[in-house]
Structure formats: C-alpha cells, structure tokens
Short mmCIF file of C-alpha atoms (C1' of nucleotides) in Angstrom, two decimals:
data_model
loop_
_atom_site.label_atom_id
_atom_site.label_comp_id
_atom_site.label_asym_id
_atom_site.label_seq_id
_atom_site.Cartn_x
_atom_site.Cartn_y
_atom_site.Cartn_z
CA MET A 1 0.14 0.35 -0.13
CA ARG A 2 1.33 3.32 -0.99
CA LEU A 3 0.06 6.52 1.14
CA TYR A 4 1.18 10.04 1.21
CA ASP A 5 2.56 10.98 4.63
CA THR A 6 2.41 14.92 5.79
CA LEU A 7 6.14 14.20 7.56
CA THR A 8 7.87 13.27 4.57
CA ARG A 9 5.50 15.02 1.74
CA ARG A 10 5.21 12.61 -0.40
CA VAL A 11 3.81 9.29 -1.30
CA LYS A 12 5.30 6.47 0.45
CA GLU A 13 5.09 2.26 1.37
CA PHE A 14 2.62 2.01 4.19
CA ALA A 15 2.87 -1.07 6.14
CA PRO A 16 1.86 -1.59 9.72
CA ARG A 17 4.94 -2.10 12.28
CA GLU A 18 3.25 -5.48 13.55
CA PRO A 19 2.89 -7.25 10.11
CA GLY A 20 -1.09 -7.92 9.70
CA HIS A 21 -2.06 -5.48 12.10
CA VAL A 22 -2.86 -1.34 11.77
CA ARG A 23 -2.64 0.70 14.49
CA MET A 24 -4.40 3.86 13.81
CA TYR A 25 -5.58 6.97 15.55
CA ASN A 26 -8.00 9.52 14.35
CA CYS A 27 -8.56 12.98 15.18
CA GLY A 28 -11.88 13.22 16.64
CA PRO A 29 -14.61 15.72 16.78
CA THR A 30 -14.40 18.75 19.45
CA VAL A 31 -17.97 18.63 20.95
CA TYR A 32 -19.35 21.86 21.79
CA ARG A 33 -21.33 22.32 18.31
CA ARG A 34 -22.63 19.65 15.80
CA ASN A 35 -20.25 19.13 13.71
CA HIS A 36 -21.14 20.00 10.24
CA LEU A 37 -19.94 18.48 6.99
CA GLY A 38 -16.41 19.32 6.88
CA ASN A 39 -15.75 17.67 10.08
CA TYR A 40 -16.90 14.65 8.19
CA ARG A 41 -14.67 14.44 4.99
CA ALA A 42 -11.79 13.72 7.91
CA TYR A 43 -13.97 10.88 9.57
CA ALA A 44 -15.19 9.93 6.24
CA THR A 45 -11.10 9.56 4.97
CA ALA A 46 -10.11 7.67 8.33
CA ASP A 47 -13.23 5.12 7.24
CA LEU A 48 -11.91 4.45 3.88
CA LEU A 49 -8.33 3.54 5.26
CA ARG A 50 -9.77 1.27 8.02
CA ARG A 51 -12.29 0.03 5.53
CA THR A 52 -9.36 -0.37 2.88
CA PHE A 53 -6.96 -2.12 5.36
CA GLU A 54 -9.61 -4.34 5.84
CA LEU A 55 -10.02 -5.33 2.60
CA LEU A 56 -6.59 -5.71 2.20
CA GLY A 57 -6.65 -8.43 4.99
CA TRP A 58 -5.29 -6.16 7.61
CA ARG A 59 -6.56 -6.11 11.40
CA VAL A 60 -6.86 -2.70 12.55
CA THR A 61 -7.30 -1.44 15.66
CA GLN A 62 -8.90 2.03 15.76
CA VAL A 63 -9.09 4.92 17.85
CA MET A 64 -11.11 8.10 17.82
CA ASN A 65 -10.44 11.01 20.38
CA ILE A 66 -13.77 12.86 21.79
CA THR A 67 -12.53 16.35 22.50
CA ASP A 68 -15.03 17.17 25.42
CA VAL A 69 -12.96 19.67 27.50
CA GLY A 70 -10.92 22.53 26.98
CA HIS A 71 -12.68 24.95 24.89
CA LEU A 72 -15.60 25.14 26.68
CA THR A 73 -16.05 28.94 27.93
CA GLU A 74 -19.38 30.61 29.13
CA ASP A 75 -19.48 32.13 25.39
CA ASP A 76 -18.94 29.19 23.74
CA VAL A 77 -21.69 27.29 25.55
CA ALA A 78 -24.33 30.61 24.72
CA ASP A 79 -22.87 30.18 21.06
CA ALA A 80 -23.90 26.26 20.63
CA ALA A 81 -26.76 26.71 22.29
CA GLY A 82 -28.15 29.48 20.21
CA GLU A 83 -28.13 27.17 17.04
CA ASP A 84 -30.67 24.58 18.17
CA LYS A 85 -34.04 24.11 20.11
CA LEU A 86 -32.48 21.29 22.37
CA GLN A 87 -29.70 23.68 23.00
CA LYS A 88 -31.98 26.54 24.04
CA GLU A 89 -33.68 24.05 26.06
CA ALA A 90 -30.22 22.98 27.86
CA GLN A 91 -29.88 26.50 28.08
CA GLN A 92 -33.30 27.32 29.89
CA ARG A 93 -32.72 24.47 32.00
CA LYS A 94 -29.49 26.04 33.41
CA LEU A 95 -26.29 25.70 31.52
CA ASP A 96 -24.28 22.75 31.87
CA PRO A 97 -21.42 22.17 29.64
CA TRP A 98 -20.76 18.51 30.49
CA GLN A 99 -24.58 17.84 29.17
CA ILE A 100 -23.79 20.17 26.32
CA ALA A 101 -20.88 17.74 25.56
CA ARG A 102 -22.80 14.22 26.15
CA GLU A 103 -25.23 15.33 23.90
CA VAL A 104 -23.15 16.64 21.08
CA GLU A 105 -21.25 13.49 21.36
CA GLY A 106 -24.64 11.84 20.49
CA TRP A 107 -24.82 13.44 17.21
CA PHE A 108 -21.76 12.68 16.22
CA HIS A 109 -22.35 9.48 16.38
CA GLU A 110 -25.92 9.53 15.03
CA ASP A 111 -24.66 11.30 12.12
CA ARG A 112 -21.53 9.80 11.29
CA ARG A 113 -23.75 6.36 11.09
CA THR A 114 -25.95 8.03 8.50
CA LEU A 115 -22.82 7.98 6.93
CA ARG A 116 -22.10 4.59 7.00
CA ILE A 117 -18.57 5.55 8.84
CA LEU A 118 -17.72 2.27 10.62
CA ASP A 119 -17.37 2.22 14.72
CA ALA A 120 -13.76 2.65 15.96
CA HIS A 121 -12.83 0.39 18.78
CA ARG A 122 -12.28 2.91 21.33
CA TYR A 123 -13.22 6.90 21.47
CA PRO A 124 -11.99 7.49 24.53
CA ARG A 125 -12.88 10.96 26.03
CA ALA A 126 -10.66 14.06 27.33
CA THR A 127 -12.21 14.17 30.73
CA GLU A 128 -12.04 10.85 31.52
CA HIS A 129 -7.78 10.62 30.87
CA ILE A 130 -7.20 13.67 32.98
CA PRO A 131 -4.37 11.49 35.48
CA GLU A 132 -2.87 10.14 32.17
CA MET A 133 -2.22 13.79 30.86
CA ILE A 134 -1.03 14.89 34.36
CA ALA A 135 1.56 12.07 34.31
CA MET A 136 2.61 13.22 30.50
CA ILE A 137 2.93 16.95 31.52
CA GLU A 138 4.68 15.84 35.11
CA ALA A 139 7.27 13.69 33.13
CA LEU A 140 7.72 16.57 30.45
CA VAL A 141 8.55 19.02 33.22
CA ALA A 142 10.93 16.33 35.20
CA ASN A 143 12.87 15.90 31.97
CA GLY A 144 13.09 19.63 31.45
CA HIS A 145 10.50 19.96 28.42
CA ALA A 146 8.30 21.79 30.43
CA TYR A 147 8.12 24.34 32.77
CA ALA A 148 5.26 25.81 35.14
CA ALA A 149 4.67 29.25 35.65
CA ASP A 150 1.85 30.56 37.69
CA GLY A 151 -0.49 27.96 37.59
CA ASN A 152 0.06 27.45 33.64
CA VAL A 153 2.50 24.93 32.29
CA TYR A 154 3.80 25.49 28.87
CA PHE A 155 6.20 23.25 26.59
CA SER A 156 9.17 24.70 26.08
CA VAL A 157 9.42 24.72 22.10
CA GLY A 158 13.10 25.11 22.07
CA SER A 159 13.90 21.71 24.18
CA PHE A 160 12.76 19.45 20.69
CA PRO A 161 15.04 20.63 17.58
CA SER A 162 12.72 18.96 14.95
CA TYR A 163 9.81 20.92 15.84
CA GLY A 164 8.23 22.33 12.68
CA ALA A 165 9.38 19.37 10.65
CA LEU A 166 5.70 17.97 10.20
CA SER A 167 3.87 21.61 9.00
CA GLY A 168 6.97 23.55 8.05
CA ASN A 169 6.54 26.17 10.67
CA THR A 170 10.10 25.99 12.34
CA VAL A 171 10.89 28.44 14.98
CA GLU A 172 13.06 30.46 12.95
CA LYS A 173 10.12 30.57 10.20
CA LEU A 174 7.11 31.78 13.12
CA ASP A 175 9.79 34.36 14.13
CA ALA A 176 10.20 35.77 10.70
CA GLY A 177 6.64 35.52 10.20
CA ALA A 178 3.82 36.57 12.01
CA SER A 179 5.39 39.10 14.33
CA GLY A 180 2.95 40.17 16.40
CA ARG A 181 0.25 37.33 15.75
CA VAL A 182 1.25 35.36 18.21
CA GLU A 183 -0.22 35.83 21.66
CA GLU A 184 2.54 37.63 24.06
CA ARG A 185 1.99 36.49 27.52
CA SER A 186 5.07 37.38 30.56
CA ASP A 187 5.03 33.93 31.84
CA LYS A 188 5.86 32.65 28.70
CA ARG A 189 9.68 32.34 27.77
CA SER A 190 9.21 32.10 24.01
CA PRO A 191 6.09 32.88 23.03
CA HIS A 192 6.00 29.64 20.46
CA ASP A 193 5.47 27.92 23.74
CA PHE A 194 2.78 25.78 24.40
CA ALA A 195 0.02 25.38 26.95
CA LEU A 196 0.03 21.59 28.61
CA TRP A 197 -2.05 22.84 31.50
CA LYS A 198 -3.71 26.29 32.06
CA HIS A 199 -5.31 28.22 35.13
CA ASP A 200 -8.17 30.13 34.21
CA PRO A 201 -10.88 30.62 36.73
CA LYS A 202 -13.38 31.19 34.11
CA HIS A 203 -13.32 27.94 32.47
CA LEU A 204 -16.37 26.13 33.34
CA MET A 205 -14.71 22.34 33.75
CA GLN A 206 -11.68 22.58 36.21
CA TRP A 207 -9.45 19.33 38.00
CA ASP A 208 -6.98 19.23 40.56
CA SER A 209 -3.47 19.52 39.57
CA PRO A 210 -0.11 19.56 40.77
CA TRP A 211 0.06 23.29 39.59
CA GLY A 212 -3.52 24.13 41.18
CA ARG A 213 -6.89 23.76 39.61
CA GLY A 214 -6.89 24.35 36.02
CA PHE A 215 -7.90 22.44 32.91
CA PRO A 216 -5.49 20.51 30.39
CA GLY A 217 -4.06 22.17 26.83
CA TRP A 218 -5.56 21.10 23.68
CA HIS A 219 -2.40 18.95 22.16
CA ILE A 220 -2.26 16.74 25.15
CA GLU A 221 -5.12 14.95 24.93
CA CYS A 222 -3.91 12.75 22.30
CA SER A 223 -0.35 12.59 23.24
CA ALA A 224 -1.70 11.06 26.16
CA MET A 225 -4.89 8.67 24.89
CA SER A 226 -2.99 7.63 21.84
CA ARG A 227 -0.01 6.38 23.93
CA LYS A 228 -2.19 4.58 26.07
CA TYR A 229 -4.09 2.71 23.56
CA LEU A 230 -1.79 2.26 20.84
CA GLY A 231 1.28 2.46 22.56
CA ASP A 232 4.67 4.76 22.11
CA THR A 233 4.64 4.24 18.68
CA PHE A 234 1.85 3.89 16.52
CA ASP A 235 1.29 3.46 12.50
CA LEU A 236 -0.92 6.16 11.39
CA HIS A 237 -2.29 9.35 12.52
CA THR A 238 -5.33 11.01 11.02
CA GLY A 239 -7.14 14.41 11.03
CA GLY A 240 -8.44 17.42 8.86
CA PRO A 241 -5.82 19.64 7.24
CA ASP A 242 -6.22 22.34 10.07
CA ASN A 243 -4.70 19.45 12.44
CA ILE A 244 -1.36 19.82 11.07
CA PHE A 245 -0.25 22.83 12.74
CA PRO A 246 -0.44 23.28 15.34
CA HIS A 247 -2.20 20.28 17.08
CA HIS A 248 -0.25 17.59 15.24
CA GLU A 249 3.34 19.32 15.36
CA CYS A 250 2.97 19.91 19.17
CA GLU A 251 1.73 16.66 19.42
CA ILE A 252 5.02 15.16 17.94
CA ALA A 253 6.80 17.58 20.16
CA GLN A 254 4.95 16.30 23.54
CA SER A 255 4.90 12.82 23.05
CA GLU A 256 8.39 12.23 21.76
CA SER A 257 9.81 14.36 24.65
CA VAL A 258 8.06 11.99 26.98
CA THR A 259 9.00 8.67 25.00
CA GLY A 260 12.23 9.28 23.37
CA LYS A 261 10.98 7.27 20.84
CA PRO A 262 9.22 7.78 17.16
CA PHE A 263 5.47 9.01 17.89
CA VAL A 264 3.61 7.78 14.59
CA ARG A 265 5.11 6.00 11.45
CA HIS A 266 2.52 8.05 9.28
CA TRP A 267 0.91 10.97 8.98
CA VAL A 268 -2.60 11.33 6.69
CA HIS A 269 -4.57 14.73 6.37
CA CYS A 270 -7.63 15.30 4.30
CA GLY A 271 -8.36 18.13 1.97
CA TRP A 272 -11.00 21.12 2.82
CA LEU A 273 -14.18 21.09 2.21
CA THR A 274 -14.75 24.58 0.59
CA LEU A 275 -17.69 26.27 0.65
CA GLY A 276 -18.10 28.98 -2.20
CA GLY A 277 -14.38 28.72 -2.29
CA GLU A 278 -13.90 29.20 1.26
CA LYS A 279 -13.00 26.20 3.94
CA MET A 280 -16.10 25.33 6.10
CA SER A 281 -15.06 26.63 9.25
CA LYS A 282 -16.90 26.25 12.40
CA ARG A 283 -16.57 30.28 12.86
CA ALA A 284 -17.94 30.77 9.55
CA GLY A 285 -21.73 30.56 9.94
CA LYS A 286 -22.00 28.56 6.58
CA ILE A 287 -22.73 25.55 7.99
CA HIS A 288 -23.94 22.31 6.50
CA THR A 289 -24.72 19.35 8.66
CA VAL A 290 -25.81 16.05 8.10
CA PRO A 291 -29.36 16.59 8.93
CA GLU A 292 -29.83 19.57 7.01
CA LEU A 293 -28.85 17.37 4.00
CA VAL A 294 -31.24 14.92 4.69
CA GLU A 295 -34.22 17.14 5.01
CA MET A 296 -33.50 18.18 1.79
CA GLY A 297 -33.82 14.26 0.52
CA TYR A 298 -30.07 13.30 0.37
CA ALA A 299 -29.54 9.78 1.64
CA GLY A 300 -26.51 9.08 3.83
CA ALA A 301 -25.11 7.14 1.35
CA ASP A 302 -25.36 9.97 -1.12
CA ILE A 303 -23.59 12.18 1.10
CA ARG A 304 -20.72 9.91 1.67
CA LEU A 305 -20.35 8.87 -2.34
CA PHE A 306 -19.83 12.98 -2.57
CA LEU A 307 -17.17 13.22 0.22
CA LEU A 308 -15.36 9.93 -1.30
CA LYS A 309 -15.81 10.27 -5.10
CA GLN A 310 -12.69 12.65 -5.12
CA HIS A 311 -9.26 12.28 -4.43
CA TYR A 312 -9.17 13.07 -0.10
CA ARG A 313 -6.29 15.01 -0.40
CA ALA A 314 -7.46 17.43 -2.91
CA PRO A 315 -9.83 20.18 -1.93
CA LEU A 316 -13.56 19.07 -2.47
CA PRO A 317 -16.08 21.97 -3.16
CA PHE A 318 -19.53 21.75 -1.29
CA ARG A 319 -22.22 22.22 -3.88
CA LEU A 320 -25.47 20.61 -3.98
CA GLU A 321 -25.59 19.84 -7.56
CA LEU A 322 -22.66 17.59 -6.31
CA LEU A 323 -24.60 16.02 -4.17
CA ASP A 324 -27.37 15.41 -6.71
CA GLU A 325 -24.25 14.04 -8.60
CA ALA A 326 -23.27 11.65 -6.17
CA ARG A 327 -27.19 10.35 -6.29
CA GLU A 328 -27.72 9.79 -9.75
CA ILE A 329 -24.25 7.40 -9.59
CA ARG A 330 -25.63 5.74 -6.81
CA LYS A 331 -28.61 5.32 -8.51
CA ARG A 332 -26.78 3.50 -11.64
CA PHE A 333 -25.01 1.41 -8.99
CA ASN A 334 -28.24 0.22 -7.27
CA ASN A 335 -30.35 -0.24 -10.42
CA PHE A 336 -27.04 -2.28 -12.12
CA ILE A 337 -27.31 -4.62 -9.05
CA ARG A 338 -31.17 -4.98 -9.01
CA GLN A 339 -31.57 -5.31 -12.93
CA GLU A 340 -33.57 -8.06 -14.05
CA ARG A 341 -31.61 -9.80 -17.12
CA PRO A 342 -32.32 -12.43 -19.00
CA PRO A 343 -29.48 -15.49 -18.13
CA GLY A 344 -26.51 -14.96 -19.61
CA PRO A 345 -23.06 -16.53 -20.01
CA PRO A 346 -20.95 -16.98 -16.68
CA ASP A 347 -18.00 -15.11 -17.39
CA SER A 348 -15.67 -13.88 -14.37
CA GLU A 349 -13.16 -12.46 -16.56
CA ALA A 350 -14.31 -8.35 -16.87
CA ALA A 351 -15.11 -9.12 -12.68
CA ASP A 352 -11.77 -10.50 -11.93
CA ALA A 353 -10.05 -7.83 -13.25
CA ALA A 354 -11.62 -5.05 -12.25
CA ARG A 355 -11.65 -6.40 -8.74
CA ALA A 356 -7.43 -6.29 -9.16
CA ARG A 357 -7.68 -2.66 -10.72
CA PHE A 358 -9.96 -2.08 -7.77
CA ARG A 359 -7.95 -2.77 -5.71
CA ALA A 360 -4.41 -1.17 -7.33
CA ALA A 361 -6.44 1.95 -7.37
CA LEU A 362 -7.14 1.89 -3.38
CA GLU A 363 -3.67 0.66 -2.77
CA ASP A 364 -1.97 3.71 -4.96
CA ASP A 365 -2.96 6.51 -2.34
CA LEU A 366 -6.60 5.72 -2.16
CA ASN A 367 -7.46 6.57 -5.16
CA THR A 368 -11.19 6.55 -5.46
CA SER A 369 -11.74 8.27 -8.36
CA GLU A 370 -9.97 5.55 -10.37
CA ALA A 371 -11.44 2.92 -8.36
CA LEU A 372 -14.82 4.00 -9.01
CA ALA A 373 -13.94 4.10 -13.01
CA VAL A 374 -13.05 0.69 -12.82
CA LEU A 375 -16.62 -0.21 -11.56
CA HIS A 376 -18.51 2.02 -13.94
CA GLU A 377 -16.49 0.53 -16.73
CA LEU A 378 -17.39 -2.85 -15.75
CA MET A 379 -21.03 -2.21 -15.43
CA THR A 380 -20.92 -0.88 -19.22
CA THR A 381 -19.38 -3.90 -20.38
CA VAL A 382 -21.36 -6.33 -18.93
CA ASN A 383 -24.57 -4.48 -20.04
CA ARG A 384 -22.56 -4.39 -23.29
CA THR A 385 -22.06 -8.31 -23.71
CA GLY A 386 -24.67 -9.73 -21.32
CA ALA A 387 -22.07 -12.17 -19.97
CA GLY A 388 -20.39 -12.02 -16.46
CA ALA A 389 -23.73 -10.05 -14.76
CA ASP A 390 -23.53 -12.49 -11.46
CA GLU A 391 -20.00 -12.23 -10.84
CA ALA A 392 -19.88 -8.68 -11.69
CA VAL A 393 -22.55 -7.80 -8.81
CA ARG A 394 -20.70 -10.09 -6.46
CA PHE A 395 -17.52 -8.14 -7.04
CA LEU A 396 -19.70 -4.73 -6.93
CA ARG A 397 -20.83 -6.24 -3.48
CA GLU A 398 -17.45 -6.93 -2.42
CA ALA A 399 -16.29 -3.59 -3.50
CA ASP A 400 -19.09 -2.15 -1.50
CA ARG A 401 -17.17 -3.06 1.55
CA VAL A 402 -14.96 -0.44 0.85
CA LEU A 403 -17.44 2.20 -0.41
CA ALA A 404 -20.21 1.40 1.50
CA ILE A 405 -22.76 3.09 -1.14
CA LEU A 406 -25.03 0.29 -2.17
CA ASP A 407 -28.67 -0.10 -1.09
CA GLU A 408 -29.73 -2.78 0.82
CA PRO A 409 -31.44 -5.86 -1.04
CA ASP A 410 -35.31 -4.94 -1.32
CA GLU A 411 -37.87 -6.45 1.31
CA ALA A 412 -40.64 -8.45 -0.01
CA PRO A 413 -43.48 -5.93 -0.73
CA ASP A 414 -46.51 -6.16 1.17
CA ALA A 415 -50.01 -7.27 0.72
CA GLU A 416 -51.56 -4.10 0.26
CA ILE A 417 -48.67 -3.48 -2.97
CA GLU A 418 -49.32 -6.58 -4.61
CA ARG A 419 -52.93 -6.54 -4.69
CA LEU A 420 -52.21 -2.43 -6.63
CA MET A 421 -49.50 -4.31 -8.57
CA ALA A 422 -52.12 -6.61 -9.61
CA GLU A 423 -54.72 -4.40 -10.38
CA ARG A 424 -52.67 -2.21 -12.50
CA GLU A 425 -51.16 -5.23 -14.56
CA ALA A 426 -54.94 -6.21 -15.21
CA ALA A 427 -55.67 -2.25 -16.17
CA ARG A 428 -52.38 -2.55 -18.59
CA ARG A 429 -53.93 -5.80 -20.26
CA SER A 430 -57.16 -3.95 -20.76
CA ARG A 431 -54.83 -0.76 -22.13
CA ASP A 432 -56.67 1.15 -19.83
CA PHE A 433 -53.48 2.90 -19.17
CA LYS A 434 -54.75 6.04 -17.09
CA ARG A 435 -56.03 3.57 -14.62
CA SER A 436 -52.81 1.93 -14.75
CA ASP A 437 -50.91 5.17 -14.48
CA ALA A 438 -52.68 6.07 -11.68
CA ILE A 439 -51.81 3.36 -9.77
CA ARG A 440 -48.50 4.04 -10.55
CA ASP A 441 -48.58 7.30 -9.31
CA GLU A 442 -50.17 6.21 -6.11
CA LEU A 443 -47.41 3.69 -5.48
CA LEU A 444 -44.80 5.99 -6.41
CA LYS A 445 -46.68 8.78 -3.80
CA ARG A 446 -45.73 5.62 -1.19
CA GLY A 447 -42.20 5.40 -2.30
CA ILE A 448 -42.44 2.52 -4.68
CA GLU A 449 -41.49 2.91 -8.39
CA LEU A 450 -42.57 0.65 -10.74
CA LEU A 451 -40.40 -0.62 -13.62
CA ASP A 452 -41.77 -2.56 -16.56
CA THR A 453 -39.30 -5.21 -17.64
CA PRO A 454 -39.55 -8.12 -20.29
CA GLN A 455 -39.73 -10.19 -17.64
CA GLY A 456 -43.01 -8.78 -15.87
CA THR A 457 -42.98 -5.57 -13.61
CA ARG A 458 -40.59 -5.10 -10.74
CA TRP A 459 -40.67 -2.45 -8.15
CA ARG A 460 -38.34 -0.77 -6.12
CA ARG A 461 -38.21 1.58 -3.10
CA LYS A 462 -36.90 5.27 -3.79
"C1'" G B 1 5.87 38.27 5.97
"C1'" G B 2 6.33 32.81 6.52
"C1'" U B 3 4.58 28.04 5.79
"C1'" G B 4 1.50 24.07 2.64
"C1'" G B 5 -1.08 23.28 -1.52
"C1'" C B 6 -4.17 24.21 -5.74
"C1'" G B 7 -5.03 25.58 -11.63
"C1'" U B 8 -7.22 19.28 -17.03
"C1'" A B 9 -14.29 19.83 -20.91
"C1'" G B 10 -20.66 23.23 -18.70
"C1'" C B 11 -19.83 20.60 -13.73
"C1'" C B 12 -17.26 16.78 -10.37
"C1'" A B 13 -12.78 14.42 -11.67
"C1'" A B 14 -8.15 10.53 -12.92
"C1'" G B 15 -3.62 10.91 -15.10
"C1'" U B 16 3.17 12.69 -13.03
"C1'" G B 17 7.23 11.90 -20.05
"C1'" G B 18 4.61 8.51 -24.58
"C1'" U B 19 0.51 11.31 -27.44
"C1'" A B 20 -6.29 13.04 -22.46
"C1'" A B 21 -9.67 7.25 -17.53
"C1'" G B 22 -14.42 7.74 -15.24
"C1'" G B 23 -18.82 9.98 -14.35
"C1'" C B 24 -23.11 14.09 -13.93
"C1'" A B 25 -25.17 17.35 -17.14
"C1'" A B 26 -26.55 18.18 -21.94
"C1'" G B 27 -27.87 16.69 -27.37
"C1'" G B 28 -28.97 12.95 -31.37
"C1'" G B 29 -30.95 7.59 -31.93
"C1'" A B 30 -32.73 2.44 -30.11
"C1'" U B 31 -36.03 0.53 -26.62
"C1'" U B 32 -41.39 1.64 -24.06
"C1'" G B 33 -48.69 1.85 -24.38
"C1'" C B 34 -46.38 6.03 -21.65
"C1'" A B 35 -42.34 6.33 -18.02
"C1'" A B 36 -38.13 4.01 -15.68
"C1'" A B 37 -33.70 0.87 -16.38
"C1'" U B 38 -30.62 -0.26 -21.01
"C1'" C B 39 -27.94 0.08 -25.32
"C1'" C B 40 -25.36 3.15 -29.56
"C1'" C B 41 -23.51 7.57 -31.16
"C1'" U B 42 -21.83 13.62 -29.85
"C1'" C B 43 -18.60 16.28 -26.65
"C1'" A B 44 -10.82 18.76 -24.17
"C1'" C B 45 -5.02 22.24 -28.64
"C1'" C B 46 -4.80 19.93 -20.09
"C1'" C B 47 -4.21 28.77 -16.87
"C1'" C B 48 -0.36 32.09 -19.58
"C1'" C B 49 5.05 32.32 -21.79
"C1'" G B 50 9.91 30.52 -22.12
"C1'" G B 51 13.31 25.91 -21.63
"C1'" U B 52 14.59 20.11 -21.45
"C1'" U B 53 13.47 15.99 -24.65
"C1'" C B 54 12.54 11.80 -30.37
"C1'" A B 55 8.55 13.08 -27.48
"C1'" A B 56 5.50 17.07 -21.84
"C1'" A B 57 -0.87 17.98 -18.93
"C1'" U B 58 3.24 15.68 -16.77
"C1'" C B 59 10.34 17.56 -15.68
"C1'" C B 60 12.81 22.88 -15.21
"C1'" G B 61 12.56 28.37 -15.06
"C1'" G B 62 9.23 32.73 -15.32
"C1'" G B 63 4.25 34.85 -14.67
"C1'" C B 64 -1.06 34.83 -13.79
"C1'" G B 65 -4.76 33.33 -10.50
"C1'" C B 66 -6.95 30.86 -6.37
"C1'" C B 67 -7.12 28.61 -1.30
"C1'" A B 68 -5.96 27.46 3.29
"C1'" C B 69 -2.25 27.65 8.03
"C1'" C B 70 0.69 30.84 11.42
"C1'" U B 71 -1.21 28.25 18.63
"C1'" C B 72 -6.83 25.65 20.82
"C1'" C B 73 -11.82 25.49 13.05
"C1'" A B 74 -11.48 18.45 10.73
#
RNA sequence: GGUGGCGUAGCCAAGUGGUAAGGCAAGGGAUUGCAAAUCCCUCACCCCCGGUUCAAAUCCGGGCGCCACCUCCA
C-alpha cells in the first residue's frame, strides 16, 4: 500500500509495524457544537482507510478521541446553545457543559452512522483521561521539556529541535513570519511555547493538578490517549488539514519528548471541504450539517459518496449539484445490481480484472476516483455483452465493503402493494392506461417505483 | 511577511515523460402504451510564456489566478 505522508511530504510505502495489524488514531470531534460536513470529510477519510486496510486483509485497531474539554467557555456554550432547540432548552434549564458535550457526542455518532462510518474500536473522552495527561505533563516538567509558571505549564518549543518538521513552521520561520500575531504572554519563555496545563477561573471545567486547579491544554489529550491505547509508537495518525499545525506538530513534540521514541510512522490529512471557494468552518456561520442535508432529501450514502468520490487530499467544493451527481451515480449502481436480466453466460474475466484494478487503485494512495471508474467500466462492459452479470454483482458487493454506497436488497412488498400491482397489470392488459398510470403514481407517492421489464413488472423503494 | 497546497471539457475528476480514464449534465438515436432502466453516438489544442527532450498535462524557469494555515476550526 502506498500512502502520502504529511511529514515526509511524499507518497511512501505504508505497512504496519506489526505485520498484518494496523494501529490507527483519528483526531475526532470537539463536542461543543454539531459537526458540519467538513468535519465528516476527515472521519470519512479515516473510515475509508480502515475499510481499505480490512480489504487488504489487515486487522485494524482504530481509536478516535472525543474532545469534550478544553474549549468550553461561557461564550462558547451560549453560542452553541443558540443554534438548536435542544440547546435552547438546555440553556433554559441552566447551562451544563457536560450535558451539552454528551448531547453533541450523541449527534456525532448519529451523523456518522448516517454516513455509514464504521464504529472505531474506542472513543476515549478527554475528560476521562485527565490523570494520564497530568502524568505526561509531570514527566515533561521532570525532564526539562516543560516548565510551570503561575498555575500554567508550557512546553518549551526550543527544547525540541525538530519542532516544525511536520508543518514547516519551524521556530525561526515563525519568528520571521507573523510577528505580533502570536499572543505575547509574560509567563512564557518563548512566544511559541504552547500550554500543557492552563489556569483560568472563567473556564467551566476544572480539575485539581500539581499546579493547582485548571484544565489541560488541547494537544496533550491526544498524546496521552494515543499512547495509552496504541503505544509509544503507532502506525497512522489522521486528521483534518487544520490539525497539521499546531495540533499535530505539538503532539509530536510532547510525545517524543516523553518517550524518546518516534511517535507516529505515517501522517494522513485530508483536504478542505470548501464552500463558495472558502473552507467550511465552525466559525464562518455557513454550515451544512448531516441532518440538514437529509432533510433536503439526500441519503446518507449520497453524502458519503460525495465525500469519497474524489481524492481525499484535494480540496472538495461543496455544492448541492455535486450531491445530486452523487445521487445519480448511486442510482446507476443500485439499478445495476437490481437489474433483471435474461440469464447470460457466466464469465468472471471482467469482474476479476476489475477486482485487481480496484484494489490497485485503493493501494495507490486511496485513488477512489480511479476505483469508481473501474466499477463504472465493469458495468458498461456487462451491460454491453450480457455476460458475467452475476460475477460483476458479486464483485460490486465486495467493493462496497470499502465504499459502502449500495442499497440493501429490497424487502418483500406487503399485500397492499401486491394487490395494487396486480390491479395495474389487469388495467394494462385491457389497455386502460389512465387507470394503470394512476396506480403507478399512487405507489410512487408511497415511495414505490415500478419498472416494466420484458420479464414483468418490478418494483423498488425510492 | 512566513508556511503548505491548487489551476485538466458546462460541472466534478483520474492521469506526474509516450501522445487526454471515469462520472454528472446536455444533445441525437434504439427500446417502451407512456415512463423507468438499458444500449449506441456526440462533447478537451490539460491557466499563460519560455526551456529540456525524439516525445511534456506530466520535468525545469518565469509569470498569472485561487485556497488554506501561522497557537487551541476536521
């Protein structure tokens, strides 16, 4: 498998350190507000990786963090509460950041299931790993990589020479660049030092620590939790493009300063989901959520296909037109696997060739565009020749273990539908097309679409 | 100012040295009671200018345009 690595900035061979077993950590949601589609691009990419590894026959241990601490201030809670009726209620019942965090976490799982994103093996919450974080910070203070100042603890960036390797933002470059943009704090030895533990009485969530009451800095949770569940060194760490700097840069510095070992062997970051040429951001106010799109009539699988249809690293423009396109593509796939065909000669040649090309495409830095093209070409071939349809359908189902865009097979129609279909058939026989079309429209209203084929009338759910 | 990335048809997009995959949309035709589905056909001088090469969308140089990050937004 070949995969782009953000750290070395090139596509390189990916293989788990323990043969056949991938250990992967995905940066997960910050649960103070319902995630928008941009967030899900990162999770869908992680899901695609996990499913691809499993296709290759590897075992995967996947861990995704839930960031439920570190960012909630009164303002954030008030802000988050403004966008949803449930939240408004919570506001009226008295604000409780814990409650909001759990609620938003629930939405996250709801949305990701809609997008057919598989369950990770663990979803550790930051608030449940405070002791691990404190232990790690203590170790950093003890070995000189961090210092306490007035209830705060900072990581000393100067103590970690390769700081900046992931993002290109080395200390010198940062100095040369945004002078004045970095918050100057008198208790920091260098303006680039970042917080491991913070003291702020205004903050809603607080814990006791050797440095007094406070709360952990953002980056330390991932270092602590990934280490706990995946070890000092693990195979793959993923996230959105904004995680590269500062989050992942800081994680590397912290983790390696504690363990003295390489932190992560391969870094994967997806590209931005853009909206009108701009990134989709929690702060921009232009947000599309999964339920909002479902409400507009898109299936979760449509949205999923939209996210996976193009290469994970390229910027992806969000436009409803592209969701429509994804829906049309899915229709073609679903029609193909449900198509009634006269029995054709068995032929596994086309499907076997497609299987090999499909796998090769995914192994080539997750080239989903190519993988989808392979599937399209296979369908065209089978439609044309009439041979190998069963083998092709079987392979499509196989490929769908990675893509997860096909519909489930239709269940049996109920008696009422069967009765109407029979009535329509009788009407058609007597050439009463007005009546037969009326029945077809009636069924369509109930979500049942009829297809007249040479083998008789078929139906499917719309 | 620093850092990372992008520019291929109406739209999305693959392709990183050998003469432009695939899809969506659109148009024409076949089939159908009408539809649906399916099939056939049509649809690109790869942002610009130089250079290297027998050969460049692909490599090099220079432009132009666009996006993002620069301490807690996936």
